[in-house]
mmCIF file of C-alpha atoms in Angstrom:
data_model
loop_
_atom_site.group_PDB
_atom_site.id
_atom_site.type_symbol
_atom_site.label_atom_id
_atom_site.label_comp_id
_atom_site.label_asym_id
_atom_site.label_seq_id
_atom_site.Cartn_x
_atom_site.Cartn_y
_atom_site.Cartn_z
ATOM 1 C CA ILE Q 1 3.619 6.708 -5.361
ATOM 2 C CA ARG Q 2 4.144 8.123 -1.513
ATOM 3 C CA MET Q 3 1.139 7.685 0.550
ATOM 4 C CA PRO Q 4 0.180 9.620 3.670
ATOM 5 C CA PRO Q 5 1.047 8.606 7.318
ATOM 6 C CA SER Q 6 -0.892 5.877 8.450
ATOM 7 C CA PRO Q 7 -2.776 6.067 11.363
ATOM 8 C CA VAL Q 8 -1.833 2.451 12.400
ATOM 9 C CA PRO Q 9 1.342 2.688 14.493
ATOM 10 C CA THR Q 10 4.695 2.202 12.256
ATOM 11 C CA GLN Q 11 6.647 0.393 15.151
ATOM 12 C CA VAL Q 12 5.674 -3.130 14.648
ATOM 13 C CA SER Q 13 7.211 -6.011 14.830
ATOM 14 C CA GLU Q 14 5.249 -8.627 12.647
ATOM 15 C CA PRO Q 15 6.744 -10.265 9.933
ATOM 16 C CA ALA Q 16 5.631 -8.942 6.229
ATOM 17 C CA SER Q 17 3.133 -11.643 6.081
ATOM 18 C CA ALA Q 18 1.175 -10.286 8.444
ATOM 19 C CA PHE Q 19 0.242 -7.458 6.333
ATOM 20 C CA LYS Q 20 -2.585 -7.989 3.189
ATOM 21 C CA VAL Q 21 -2.552 -4.801 0.893
ATOM 22 C CA THR Q 22 -5.310 -4.298 -1.764
ATOM 23 C CA VAL Q 23 -5.479 -1.337 -4.429
ATOM 24 C CA ALA Q 24 -7.833 0.269 -5.936
ATOM 25 C CA TRP Q 25 -6.317 1.787 -8.977
ATOM 26 C CA GLY Q 26 -9.156 4.484 -9.629
ATOM 27 C CA ASP Q 27 -10.386 2.717 -12.930
ATOM 28 C CA GLY Q 28 -12.435 0.109 -11.402
ATOM 29 C CA THR Q 29 -9.983 -2.310 -11.063
ATOM 30 C CA THR Q 30 -8.106 -3.336 -7.651
ATOM 31 C CA SER Q 31 -5.478 -5.630 -7.374
ATOM 32 C CA THR Q 32 -3.404 -7.302 -4.281
ATOM 33 C CA GLY Q 33 0.112 -5.855 -3.075
ATOM 34 C CA LEU Q 34 3.318 -7.363 -1.364
ATOM 35 C CA VAL Q 35 4.590 -5.822 1.766
ATOM 36 C CA VAL Q 36 8.172 -5.914 2.279
ATOM 37 C CA ARG Q 37 10.423 -5.030 5.427
ATOM 38 C CA ASN Q 38 12.935 -2.211 4.647
ATOM 39 C CA PRO Q 39 16.174 -3.978 5.308
ATOM 40 C CA LEU Q 40 17.632 -0.906 6.713
ATOM 41 C CA ASN Q 41 14.965 0.180 8.832
ATOM 42 C CA THR Q 42 13.164 -3.225 10.265
ATOM 43 C CA SER Q 43 10.343 -1.379 11.915
ATOM 44 C CA GLU Q 44 9.550 0.052 8.371
ATOM 45 C CA TYR Q 45 7.395 -1.642 5.623
ATOM 46 C CA PHE Q 46 7.225 -1.081 1.713
ATOM 47 C CA VAL Q 47 4.044 -1.955 -0.353
ATOM 48 C CA ILE Q 48 4.843 -2.952 -4.181
ATOM 49 C CA ALA Q 49 1.754 -3.080 -6.606
ATOM 50 C CA LEU Q 50 1.998 -3.122 -10.592
ATOM 51 C CA HIS Q 51 -1.063 -1.775 -12.720
ATOM 52 C CA ASN Q 52 -1.135 -1.035 -16.184
ATOM 53 C CA TYR Q 53 -3.680 1.626 -17.384
ATOM 54 C CA ARG Q 54 -5.961 1.290 -20.532
ATOM 55 C CA SER Q 55 -6.107 4.682 -20.928
ATOM 56 C CA SER Q 56 -4.226 8.221 -19.933
ATOM 57 C CA GLY Q 57 -5.862 10.198 -17.434
ATOM 58 C CA SER Q 58 -5.964 11.060 -13.670
ATOM 59 C CA TYR Q 59 -6.578 8.693 -11.153
ATOM 60 C CA ASP Q 60 -7.180 8.543 -7.374
ATOM 61 C CA ILE Q 61 -5.321 5.519 -6.192
ATOM 62 C CA THR Q 62 -6.046 4.064 -2.810
ATOM 63 C CA THR Q 63 -4.319 1.430 -0.819
ATOM 64 C CA THR Q 64 -5.712 -0.265 2.287
ATOM 65 C CA ILE Q 65 -3.315 -2.163 4.181
ATOM 66 C CA VAL Q 66 -4.676 -4.685 6.910
ATOM 67 C CA ASN Q 67 -2.665 -5.975 9.975
ATOM 68 C CA THR Q 68 -4.277 -9.416 10.378
ATOM 69 C CA SER Q 69 -1.950 -9.924 13.520
ATOM 70 C CA LEU Q 70 -3.615 -6.933 15.113
ATOM 71 C CA ASN Q 71 -6.761 -6.432 13.135
ATOM 72 C CA GLU Q 72 -6.321 -3.108 12.258
ATOM 73 C CA THR Q 73 -6.627 -1.202 8.788
ATOM 74 C CA ALA Q 74 -5.144 1.478 7.320
ATOM 75 C CA THR Q 75 -5.872 3.025 4.236
ATOM 76 C CA GLY Q 76 -4.084 5.726 2.222
ATOM 77 C CA THR Q 77 -4.679 7.917 -1.323
ATOM 78 C CA ALA Q 78 -2.837 9.209 -3.950
ATOM 79 C CA TYR Q 79 -3.428 11.069 -7.206
ATOM 80 C CA ILE Q 80 -1.973 10.115 -10.312
ATOM 81 C CA HIS Q 81 -1.747 11.407 -13.832
ATOM 82 C CA VAL Q 82 -0.807 8.694 -16.616
#
């Protein structure tokens, strides 16, 4: 899922562990995600999160990323049909 651009600056030097991620899957459940640094561009990060839906349908997925070092938050929403 590709999220819209973040309002938080993307040129950061914090380790991936400085970020906490929560994913709201649109079906009433949430989970944490994992942030990993792009090895080809160390100022870019990826979020990895997995979820199994109990039923097919359309869902709005909201991902919230908190940079705990700078106390900044970015939120993005994507639409998925399963």
